[in-house]
Tab-separated table of C-alpha atoms (C1' of nucleotides) in Angstrom:
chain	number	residue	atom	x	y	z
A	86	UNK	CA	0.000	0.000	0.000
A	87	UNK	CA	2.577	2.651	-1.060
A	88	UNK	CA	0.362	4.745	-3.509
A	89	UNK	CA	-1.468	6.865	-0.413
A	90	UNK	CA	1.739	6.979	1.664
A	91	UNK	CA	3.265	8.592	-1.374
A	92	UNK	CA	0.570	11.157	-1.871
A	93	UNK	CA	1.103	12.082	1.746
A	94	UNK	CA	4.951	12.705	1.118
A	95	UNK	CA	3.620	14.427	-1.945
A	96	UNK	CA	1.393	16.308	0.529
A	97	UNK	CA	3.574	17.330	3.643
A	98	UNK	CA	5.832	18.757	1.203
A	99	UNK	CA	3.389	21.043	-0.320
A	100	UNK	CA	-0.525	21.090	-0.276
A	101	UNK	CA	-1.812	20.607	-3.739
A	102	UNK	CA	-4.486	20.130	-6.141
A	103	UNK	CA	-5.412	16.342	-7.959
A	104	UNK	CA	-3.983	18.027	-10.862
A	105	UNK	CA	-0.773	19.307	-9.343
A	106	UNK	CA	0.013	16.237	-7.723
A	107	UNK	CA	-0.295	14.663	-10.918
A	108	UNK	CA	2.473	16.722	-12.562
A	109	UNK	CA	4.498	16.381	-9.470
A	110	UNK	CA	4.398	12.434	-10.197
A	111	UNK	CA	5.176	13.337	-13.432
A	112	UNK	CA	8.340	14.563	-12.379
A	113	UNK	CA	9.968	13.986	-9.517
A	114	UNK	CA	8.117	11.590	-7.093
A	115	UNK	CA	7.743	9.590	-10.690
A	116	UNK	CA	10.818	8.662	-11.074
A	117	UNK	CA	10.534	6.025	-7.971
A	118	UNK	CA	6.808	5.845	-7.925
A	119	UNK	CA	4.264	6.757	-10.623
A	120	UNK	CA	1.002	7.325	-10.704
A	121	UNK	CA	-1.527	8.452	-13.084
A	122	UNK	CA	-4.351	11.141	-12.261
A	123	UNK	CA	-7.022	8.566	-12.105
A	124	UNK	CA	-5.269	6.999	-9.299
A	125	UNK	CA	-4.644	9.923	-7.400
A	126	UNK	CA	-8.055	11.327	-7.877
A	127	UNK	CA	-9.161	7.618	-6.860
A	128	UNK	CA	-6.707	7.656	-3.431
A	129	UNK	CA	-7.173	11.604	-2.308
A	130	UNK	CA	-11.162	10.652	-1.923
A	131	UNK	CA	-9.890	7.409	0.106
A	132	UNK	CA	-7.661	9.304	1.848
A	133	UNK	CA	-10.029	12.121	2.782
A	134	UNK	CA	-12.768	10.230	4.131
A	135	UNK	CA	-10.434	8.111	6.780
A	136	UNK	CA	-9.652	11.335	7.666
A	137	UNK	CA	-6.164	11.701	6.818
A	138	UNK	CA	-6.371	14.829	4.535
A	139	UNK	CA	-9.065	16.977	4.087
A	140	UNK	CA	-9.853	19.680	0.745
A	141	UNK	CA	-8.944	23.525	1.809
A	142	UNK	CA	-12.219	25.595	1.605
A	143	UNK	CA	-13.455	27.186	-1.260
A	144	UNK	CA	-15.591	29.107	-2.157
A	145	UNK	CA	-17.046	26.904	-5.263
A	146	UNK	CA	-16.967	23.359	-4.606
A	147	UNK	CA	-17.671	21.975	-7.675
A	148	UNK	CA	-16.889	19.668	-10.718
A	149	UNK	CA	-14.257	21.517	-12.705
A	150	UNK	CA	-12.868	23.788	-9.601
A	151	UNK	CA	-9.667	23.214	-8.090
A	152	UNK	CA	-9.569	21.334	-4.795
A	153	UNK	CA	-6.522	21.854	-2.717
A	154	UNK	CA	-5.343	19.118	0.073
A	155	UNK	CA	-3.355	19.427	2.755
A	156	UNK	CA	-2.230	16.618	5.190
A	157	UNK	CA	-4.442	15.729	8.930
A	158	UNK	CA	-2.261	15.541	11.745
A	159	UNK	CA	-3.664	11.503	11.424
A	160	UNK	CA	-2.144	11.490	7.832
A	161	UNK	CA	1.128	12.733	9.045
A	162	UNK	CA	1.077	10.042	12.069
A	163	UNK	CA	0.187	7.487	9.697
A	164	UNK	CA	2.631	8.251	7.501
A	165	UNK	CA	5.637	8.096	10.119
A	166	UNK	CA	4.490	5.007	11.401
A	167	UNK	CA	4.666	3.593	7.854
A	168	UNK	CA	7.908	4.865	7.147
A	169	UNK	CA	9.679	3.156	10.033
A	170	UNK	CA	7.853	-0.133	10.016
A	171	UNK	CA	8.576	-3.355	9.107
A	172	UNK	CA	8.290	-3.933	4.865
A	173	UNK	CA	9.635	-6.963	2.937
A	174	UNK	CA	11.862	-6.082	-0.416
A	175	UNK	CA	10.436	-6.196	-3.015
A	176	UNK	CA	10.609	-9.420	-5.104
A	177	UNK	CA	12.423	-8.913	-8.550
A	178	UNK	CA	10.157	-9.141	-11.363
A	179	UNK	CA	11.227	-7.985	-14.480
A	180	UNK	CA	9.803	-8.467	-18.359
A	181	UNK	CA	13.015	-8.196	-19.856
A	182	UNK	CA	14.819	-11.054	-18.123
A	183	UNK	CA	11.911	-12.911	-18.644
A	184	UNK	CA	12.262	-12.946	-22.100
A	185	UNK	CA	15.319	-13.912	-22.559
A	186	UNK	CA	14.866	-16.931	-20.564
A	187	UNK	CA	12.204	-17.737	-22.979
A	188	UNK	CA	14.229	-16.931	-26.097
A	189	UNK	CA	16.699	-19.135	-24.413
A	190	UNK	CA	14.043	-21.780	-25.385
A	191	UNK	CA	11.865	-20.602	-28.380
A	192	UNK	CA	15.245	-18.805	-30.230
A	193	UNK	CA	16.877	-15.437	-30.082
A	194	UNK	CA	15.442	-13.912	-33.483
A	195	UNK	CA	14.264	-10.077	-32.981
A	196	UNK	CA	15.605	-10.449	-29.354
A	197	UNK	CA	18.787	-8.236	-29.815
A	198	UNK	CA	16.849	-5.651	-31.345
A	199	UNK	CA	14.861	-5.406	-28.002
A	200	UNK	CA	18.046	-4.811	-26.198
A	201	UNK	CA	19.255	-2.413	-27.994
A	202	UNK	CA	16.006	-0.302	-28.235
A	203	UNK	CA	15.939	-1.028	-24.158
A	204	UNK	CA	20.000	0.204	-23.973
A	205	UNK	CA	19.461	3.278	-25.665
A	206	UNK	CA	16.247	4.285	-22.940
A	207	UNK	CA	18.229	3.806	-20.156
A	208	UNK	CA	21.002	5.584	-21.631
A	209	UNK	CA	18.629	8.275	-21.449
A	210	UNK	CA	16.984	7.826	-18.634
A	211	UNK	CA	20.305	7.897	-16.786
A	212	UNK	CA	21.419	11.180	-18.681
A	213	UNK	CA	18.399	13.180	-16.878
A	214	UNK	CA	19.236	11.848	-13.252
A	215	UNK	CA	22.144	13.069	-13.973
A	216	UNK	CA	20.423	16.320	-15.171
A	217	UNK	CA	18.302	16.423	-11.903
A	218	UNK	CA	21.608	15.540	-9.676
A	219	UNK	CA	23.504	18.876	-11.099
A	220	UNK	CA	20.605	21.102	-11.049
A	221	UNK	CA	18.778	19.752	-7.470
A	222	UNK	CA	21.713	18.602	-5.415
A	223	UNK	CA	24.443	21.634	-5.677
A	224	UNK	CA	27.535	20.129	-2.766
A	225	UNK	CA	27.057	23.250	-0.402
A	226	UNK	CA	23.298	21.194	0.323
A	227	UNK	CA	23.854	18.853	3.140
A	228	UNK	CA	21.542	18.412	5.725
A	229	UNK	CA	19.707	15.106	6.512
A	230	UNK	CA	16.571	15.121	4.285
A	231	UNK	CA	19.163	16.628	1.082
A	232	UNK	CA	21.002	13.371	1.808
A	233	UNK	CA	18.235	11.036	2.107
A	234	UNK	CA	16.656	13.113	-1.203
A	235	UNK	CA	20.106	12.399	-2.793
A	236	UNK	CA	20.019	8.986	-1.578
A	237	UNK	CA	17.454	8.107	-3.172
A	238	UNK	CA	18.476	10.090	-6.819
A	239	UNK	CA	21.653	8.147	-6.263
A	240	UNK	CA	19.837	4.676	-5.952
A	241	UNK	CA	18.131	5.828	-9.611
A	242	UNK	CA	21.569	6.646	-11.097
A	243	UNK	CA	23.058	3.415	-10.314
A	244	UNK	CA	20.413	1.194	-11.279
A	245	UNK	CA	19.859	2.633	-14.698
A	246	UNK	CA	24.113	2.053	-14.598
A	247	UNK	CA	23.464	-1.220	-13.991
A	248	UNK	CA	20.876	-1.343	-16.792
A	249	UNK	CA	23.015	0.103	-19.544
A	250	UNK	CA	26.006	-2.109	-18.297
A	251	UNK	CA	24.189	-5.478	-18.014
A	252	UNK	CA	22.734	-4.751	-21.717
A	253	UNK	CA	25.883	-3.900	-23.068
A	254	UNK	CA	27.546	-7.138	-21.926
A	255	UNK	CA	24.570	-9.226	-22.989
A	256	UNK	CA	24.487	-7.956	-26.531
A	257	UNK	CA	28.029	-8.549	-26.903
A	258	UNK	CA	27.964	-12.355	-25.710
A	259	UNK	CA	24.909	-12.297	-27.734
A	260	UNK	CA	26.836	-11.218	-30.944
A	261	UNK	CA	29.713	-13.914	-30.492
B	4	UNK	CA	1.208	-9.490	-19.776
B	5	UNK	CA	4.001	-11.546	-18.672
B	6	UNK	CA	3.021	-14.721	-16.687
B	7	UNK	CA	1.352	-16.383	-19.352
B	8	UNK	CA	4.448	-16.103	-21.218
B	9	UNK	CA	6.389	-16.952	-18.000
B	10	UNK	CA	4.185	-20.125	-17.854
B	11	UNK	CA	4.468	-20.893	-21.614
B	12	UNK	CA	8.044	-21.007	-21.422
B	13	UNK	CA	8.140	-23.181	-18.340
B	14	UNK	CA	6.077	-25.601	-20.301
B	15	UNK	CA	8.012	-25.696	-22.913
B	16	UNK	CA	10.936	-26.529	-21.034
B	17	UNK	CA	9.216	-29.338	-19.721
B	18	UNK	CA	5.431	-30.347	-19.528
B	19	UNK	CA	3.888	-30.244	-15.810
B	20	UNK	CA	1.069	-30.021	-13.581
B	21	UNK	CA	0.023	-26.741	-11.693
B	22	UNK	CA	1.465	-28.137	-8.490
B	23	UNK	CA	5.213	-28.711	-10.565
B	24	UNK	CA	4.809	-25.319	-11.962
B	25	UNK	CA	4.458	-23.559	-8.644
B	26	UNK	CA	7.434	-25.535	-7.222
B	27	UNK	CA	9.514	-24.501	-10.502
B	28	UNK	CA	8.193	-20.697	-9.938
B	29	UNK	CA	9.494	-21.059	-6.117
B	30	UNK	CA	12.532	-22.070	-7.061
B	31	UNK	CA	14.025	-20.626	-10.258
B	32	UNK	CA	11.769	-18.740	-12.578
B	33	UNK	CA	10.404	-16.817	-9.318
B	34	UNK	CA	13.683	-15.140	-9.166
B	35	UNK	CA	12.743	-12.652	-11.801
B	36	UNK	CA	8.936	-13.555	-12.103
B	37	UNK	CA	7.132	-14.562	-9.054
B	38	UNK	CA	3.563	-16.789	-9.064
B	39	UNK	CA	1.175	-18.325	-6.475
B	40	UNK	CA	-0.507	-21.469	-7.147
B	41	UNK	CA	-3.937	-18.994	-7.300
B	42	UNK	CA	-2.355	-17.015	-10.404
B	43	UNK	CA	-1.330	-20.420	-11.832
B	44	UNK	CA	-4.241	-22.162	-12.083
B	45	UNK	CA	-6.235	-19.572	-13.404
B	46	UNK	CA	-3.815	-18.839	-16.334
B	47	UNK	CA	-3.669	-22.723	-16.853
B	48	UNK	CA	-7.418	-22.248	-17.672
B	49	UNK	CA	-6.881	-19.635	-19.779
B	50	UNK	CA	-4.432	-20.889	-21.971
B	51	UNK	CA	-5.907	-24.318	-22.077
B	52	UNK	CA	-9.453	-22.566	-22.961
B	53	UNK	CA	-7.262	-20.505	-25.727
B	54	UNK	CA	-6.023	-22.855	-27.415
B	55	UNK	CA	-2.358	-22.586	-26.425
B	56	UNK	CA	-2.015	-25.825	-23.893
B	57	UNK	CA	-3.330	-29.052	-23.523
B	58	UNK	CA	-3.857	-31.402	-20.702
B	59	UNK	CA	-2.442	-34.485	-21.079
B	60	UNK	CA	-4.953	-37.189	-21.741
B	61	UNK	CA	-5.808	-38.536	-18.081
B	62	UNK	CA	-7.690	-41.840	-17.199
B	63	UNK	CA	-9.126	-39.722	-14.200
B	64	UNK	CA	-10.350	-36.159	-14.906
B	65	UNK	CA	-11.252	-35.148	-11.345
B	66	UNK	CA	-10.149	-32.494	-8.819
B	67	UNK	CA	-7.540	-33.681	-6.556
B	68	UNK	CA	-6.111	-35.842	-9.684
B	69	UNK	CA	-3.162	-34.696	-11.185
B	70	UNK	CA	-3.138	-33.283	-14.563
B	71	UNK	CA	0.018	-32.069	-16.715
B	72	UNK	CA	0.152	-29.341	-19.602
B	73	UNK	CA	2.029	-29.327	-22.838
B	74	UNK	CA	2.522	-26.114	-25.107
B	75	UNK	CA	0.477	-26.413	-28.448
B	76	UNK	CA	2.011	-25.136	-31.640
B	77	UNK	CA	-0.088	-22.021	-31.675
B	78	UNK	CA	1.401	-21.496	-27.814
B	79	UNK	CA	5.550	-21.958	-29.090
B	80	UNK	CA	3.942	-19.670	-31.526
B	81	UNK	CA	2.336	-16.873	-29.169
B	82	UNK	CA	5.905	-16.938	-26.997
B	83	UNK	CA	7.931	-16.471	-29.999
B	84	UNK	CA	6.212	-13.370	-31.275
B	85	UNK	CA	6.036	-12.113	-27.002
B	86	UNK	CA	9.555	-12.698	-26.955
B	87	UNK	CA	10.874	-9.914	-29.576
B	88	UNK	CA	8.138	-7.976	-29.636
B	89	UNK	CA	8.534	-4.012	-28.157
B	90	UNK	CA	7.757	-3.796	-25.198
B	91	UNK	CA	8.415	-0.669	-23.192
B	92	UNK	CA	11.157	-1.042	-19.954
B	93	UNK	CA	9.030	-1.532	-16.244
B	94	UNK	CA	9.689	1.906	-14.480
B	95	UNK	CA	11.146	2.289	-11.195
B	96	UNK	CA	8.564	1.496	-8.426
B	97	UNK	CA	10.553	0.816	-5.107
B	98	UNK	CA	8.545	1.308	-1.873
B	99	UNK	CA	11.709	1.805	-0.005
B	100	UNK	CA	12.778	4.191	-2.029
B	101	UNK	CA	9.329	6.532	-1.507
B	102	UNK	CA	9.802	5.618	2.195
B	103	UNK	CA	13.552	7.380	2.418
B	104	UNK	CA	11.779	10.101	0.238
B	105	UNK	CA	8.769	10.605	3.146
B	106	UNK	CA	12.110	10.242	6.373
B	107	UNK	CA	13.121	12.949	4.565
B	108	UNK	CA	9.672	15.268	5.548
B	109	UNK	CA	8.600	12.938	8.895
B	110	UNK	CA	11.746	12.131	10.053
B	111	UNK	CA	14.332	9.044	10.098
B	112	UNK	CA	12.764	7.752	13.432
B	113	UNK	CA	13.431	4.114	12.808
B	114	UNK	CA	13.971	3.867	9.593
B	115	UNK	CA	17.968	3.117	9.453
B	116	UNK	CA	16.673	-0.494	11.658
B	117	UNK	CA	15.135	-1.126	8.029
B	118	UNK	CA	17.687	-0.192	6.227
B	119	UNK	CA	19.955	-2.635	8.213
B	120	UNK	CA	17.010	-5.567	8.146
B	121	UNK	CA	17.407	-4.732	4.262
B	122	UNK	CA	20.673	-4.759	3.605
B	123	UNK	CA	20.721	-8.776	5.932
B	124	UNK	CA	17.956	-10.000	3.336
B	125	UNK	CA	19.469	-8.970	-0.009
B	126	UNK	CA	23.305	-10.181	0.875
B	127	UNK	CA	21.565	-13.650	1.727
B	128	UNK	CA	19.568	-13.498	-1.773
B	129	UNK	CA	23.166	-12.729	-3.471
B	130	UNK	CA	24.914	-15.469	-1.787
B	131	UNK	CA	21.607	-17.566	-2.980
B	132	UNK	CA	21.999	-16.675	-6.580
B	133	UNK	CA	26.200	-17.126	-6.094
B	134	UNK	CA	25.490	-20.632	-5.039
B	135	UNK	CA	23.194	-21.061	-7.932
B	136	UNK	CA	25.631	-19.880	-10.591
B	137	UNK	CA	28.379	-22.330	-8.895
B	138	UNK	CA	26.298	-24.852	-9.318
B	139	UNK	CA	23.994	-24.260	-12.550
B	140	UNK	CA	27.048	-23.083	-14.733
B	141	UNK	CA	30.164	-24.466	-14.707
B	142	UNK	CA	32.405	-22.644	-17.466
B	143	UNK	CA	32.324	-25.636	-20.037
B	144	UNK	CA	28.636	-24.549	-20.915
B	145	UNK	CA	28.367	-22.158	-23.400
B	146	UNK	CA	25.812	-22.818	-25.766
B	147	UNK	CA	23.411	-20.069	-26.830
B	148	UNK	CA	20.458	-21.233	-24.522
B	149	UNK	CA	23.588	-21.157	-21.676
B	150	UNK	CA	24.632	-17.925	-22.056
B	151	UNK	CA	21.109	-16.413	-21.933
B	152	UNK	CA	20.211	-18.214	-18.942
B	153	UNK	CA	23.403	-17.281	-17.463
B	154	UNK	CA	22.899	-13.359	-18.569
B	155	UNK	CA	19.130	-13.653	-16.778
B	156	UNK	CA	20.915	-14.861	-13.258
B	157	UNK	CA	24.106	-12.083	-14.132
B	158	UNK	CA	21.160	-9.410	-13.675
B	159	UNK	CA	20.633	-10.815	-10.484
B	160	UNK	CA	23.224	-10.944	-8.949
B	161	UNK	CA	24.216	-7.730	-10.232
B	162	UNK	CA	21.345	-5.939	-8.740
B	163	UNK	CA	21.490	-7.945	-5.371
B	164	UNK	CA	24.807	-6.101	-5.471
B	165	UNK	CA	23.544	-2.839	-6.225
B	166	UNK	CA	21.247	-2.911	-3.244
B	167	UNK	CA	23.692	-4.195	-0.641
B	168	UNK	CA	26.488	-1.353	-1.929
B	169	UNK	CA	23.819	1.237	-1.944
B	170	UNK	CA	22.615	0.218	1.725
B	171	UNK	CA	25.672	0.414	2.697
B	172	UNK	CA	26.154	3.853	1.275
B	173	UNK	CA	23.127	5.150	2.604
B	174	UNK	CA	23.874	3.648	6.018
B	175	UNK	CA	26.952	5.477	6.321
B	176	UNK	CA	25.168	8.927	5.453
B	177	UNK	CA	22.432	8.530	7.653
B	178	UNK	CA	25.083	8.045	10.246
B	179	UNK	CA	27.481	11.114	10.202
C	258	DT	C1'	-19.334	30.823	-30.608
C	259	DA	C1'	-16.220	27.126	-31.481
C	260	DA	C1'	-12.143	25.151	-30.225
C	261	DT	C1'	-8.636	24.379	-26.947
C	262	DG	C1'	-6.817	23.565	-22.503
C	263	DC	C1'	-7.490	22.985	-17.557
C	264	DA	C1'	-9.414	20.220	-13.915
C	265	DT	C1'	-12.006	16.591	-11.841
C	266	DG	C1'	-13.880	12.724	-12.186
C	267	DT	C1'	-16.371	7.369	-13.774
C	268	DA	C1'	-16.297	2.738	-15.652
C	269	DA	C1'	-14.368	-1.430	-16.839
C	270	DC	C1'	-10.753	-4.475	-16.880
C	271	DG	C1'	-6.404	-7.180	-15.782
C	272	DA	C1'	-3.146	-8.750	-12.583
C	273	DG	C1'	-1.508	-9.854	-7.987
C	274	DT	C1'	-2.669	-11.122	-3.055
C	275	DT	C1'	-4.945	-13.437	0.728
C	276	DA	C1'	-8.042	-16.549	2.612
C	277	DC	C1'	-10.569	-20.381	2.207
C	278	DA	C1'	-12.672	-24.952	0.164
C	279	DT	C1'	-12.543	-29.678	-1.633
C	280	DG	C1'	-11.018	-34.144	-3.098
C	281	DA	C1'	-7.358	-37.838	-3.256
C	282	DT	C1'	-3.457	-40.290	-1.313
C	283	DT	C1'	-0.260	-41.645	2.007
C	284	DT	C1'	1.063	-42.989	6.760
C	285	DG	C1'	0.896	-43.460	11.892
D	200	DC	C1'	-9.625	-44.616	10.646
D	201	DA	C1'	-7.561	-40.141	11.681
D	202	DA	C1'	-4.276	-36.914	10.412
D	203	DA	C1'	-1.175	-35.101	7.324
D	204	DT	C1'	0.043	-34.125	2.736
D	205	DC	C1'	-0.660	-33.631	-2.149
D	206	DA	C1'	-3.289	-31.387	-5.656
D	207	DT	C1'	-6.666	-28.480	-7.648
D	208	DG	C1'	-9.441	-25.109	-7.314
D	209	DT	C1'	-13.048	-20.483	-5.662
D	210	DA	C1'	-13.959	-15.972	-3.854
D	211	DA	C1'	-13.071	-11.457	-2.569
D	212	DC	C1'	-10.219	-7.677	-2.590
D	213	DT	C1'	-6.619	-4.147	-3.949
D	214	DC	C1'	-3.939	-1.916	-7.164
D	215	DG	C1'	-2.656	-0.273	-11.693
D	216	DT	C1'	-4.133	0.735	-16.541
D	217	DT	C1'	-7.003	2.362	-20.330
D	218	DA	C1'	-10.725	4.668	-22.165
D	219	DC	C1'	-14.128	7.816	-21.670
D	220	DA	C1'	-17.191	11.774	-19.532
D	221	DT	C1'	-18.154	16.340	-17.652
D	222	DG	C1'	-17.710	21.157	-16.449
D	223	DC	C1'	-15.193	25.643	-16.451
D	224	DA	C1'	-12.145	29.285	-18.519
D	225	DT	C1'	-9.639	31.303	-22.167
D	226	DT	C1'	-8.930	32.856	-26.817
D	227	DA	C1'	-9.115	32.850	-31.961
DNA sequence: TAATGCATGTAACGAGTTACATGATTTG
DNA sequence: CAAATCATGTAACTCGTTACATGCATTA
């Protein structure tokens, strides 16, 4: 159950509107968790009748209008208690290495293509963290949350290393 | 769409019942593609009721009796064209990750004891998949089918070792 | 005023998870 | 024969995805 925790990060950090939130994921908060509007839209009206959030007034409340959240001091509980407790790792589960156990047994035709289609995303995927690392993360920034903020950057810099690293090697025992 | 495919290919590598297949998911195809014996079952009906498996001809049809599944031409045929086709890369989606994000707003109350728990569970999974590759593929296999299979466990290991380094990093941050 | 963009939603479906149900076979 | 184990399933729920619907505001 990550999706409302996630909104509630989304949340502390800045009260927002269904639609802002959804460009937030978009950018940042994406990048490790993604969501589309539907969902959000779907979780803020969970989230706001347990009580966790609730909609700023406004003068118009309806269908069209923005509707700005901000977090319940029960949202912000709930949300450090989640943080701290007690979550398995995720299991790998990946498409990709799927399929090339399977070509493994049906034959590699079209497979290297794939790879190569899948090197040259991550390539650029890995190009803007690095974007986001020079513009968001200047050296003289070093307090806890910048490092746990950078932590977390870092852990999407080194897997999409591992990505374009991992392909590279498997297209070239491929090719021999 | 991926555990039909997962399933296909596990047929094709040898014919079983639902009860083999979910012992062959626990063991290795669950290291990059997970399944319960729930999922299983219902995408045994499915793929029998498409046309892409058969059951084995049985003397005893009856719950409780076993019953084993071979791939049907038009099933090799449905994992060939899954296998090259484009497909777009699974993006990032790590609840850890979201959960340094949110210590980084609520606070890091308890959350390096995760961390730690974490970094305990993945170097056991990486000595797991080192005693696998010790035993699975000694260096005189190198066939085509070998190599793939042998890429598919490289990944990982190689990300087993990207989360224990990056623990570790993180560890030591959260620490000064 | 027609079209475009902003903003909030609904509906339907597929996939994964958890809990439970049922029959057959082995073994103490 | 009772209990444990093997084997196959059902049911209910959550989460993520895709497609579509509705209302308001701006501007060409």
């Amino acid at each position: 159950m990550s999706l409302p925790h996630a909104i509630l990060t989304a949340l502390v950090e800045k009260p927002s509107s269904g639609l802002e939130l959804t460009r937030r994921f978009d950018k940042s908060i994406g990048y490790f968790w993604s969501a589309t509007h539907q969902q959000i839209y779907r979780e803020l009206g969970k989230l706001e009748r347990d009580g966790l959030i609730r909609a700023l007034p406004s003068p118009v409340p309806a269908r069209g209008q923005k509707k700005e959240y901000e977090v319940l001091p029960d949202g912000r509980a709930e949300l450090a208690r989640w943080t701290a407790a007690p979550q398995e790792p995720k299991t790998l589960r990946d498409p990709l290495l799927l399929r090339l156990r399977s070509a493994a047994v049906v034959g590699t035709d079209g497979v290297d293509t794939e790879l190569r289609r899948h090197l040259d995303l991550h390539r650029q995927q890995l190009e803007t963290y690095r974007d986001i690392e020079k513009r968001d993360f200047p050296p003289e920034r070093d307090a806890v949350p910048d490092r746990l903020r950078r932590a977390v950057l870092q852990a999407g810099i080194d897997l999409e290393t591992f990505w374009v690293e991992w392909l590279e090697r498997t297209l070239s025992e491929l090719d021999r």
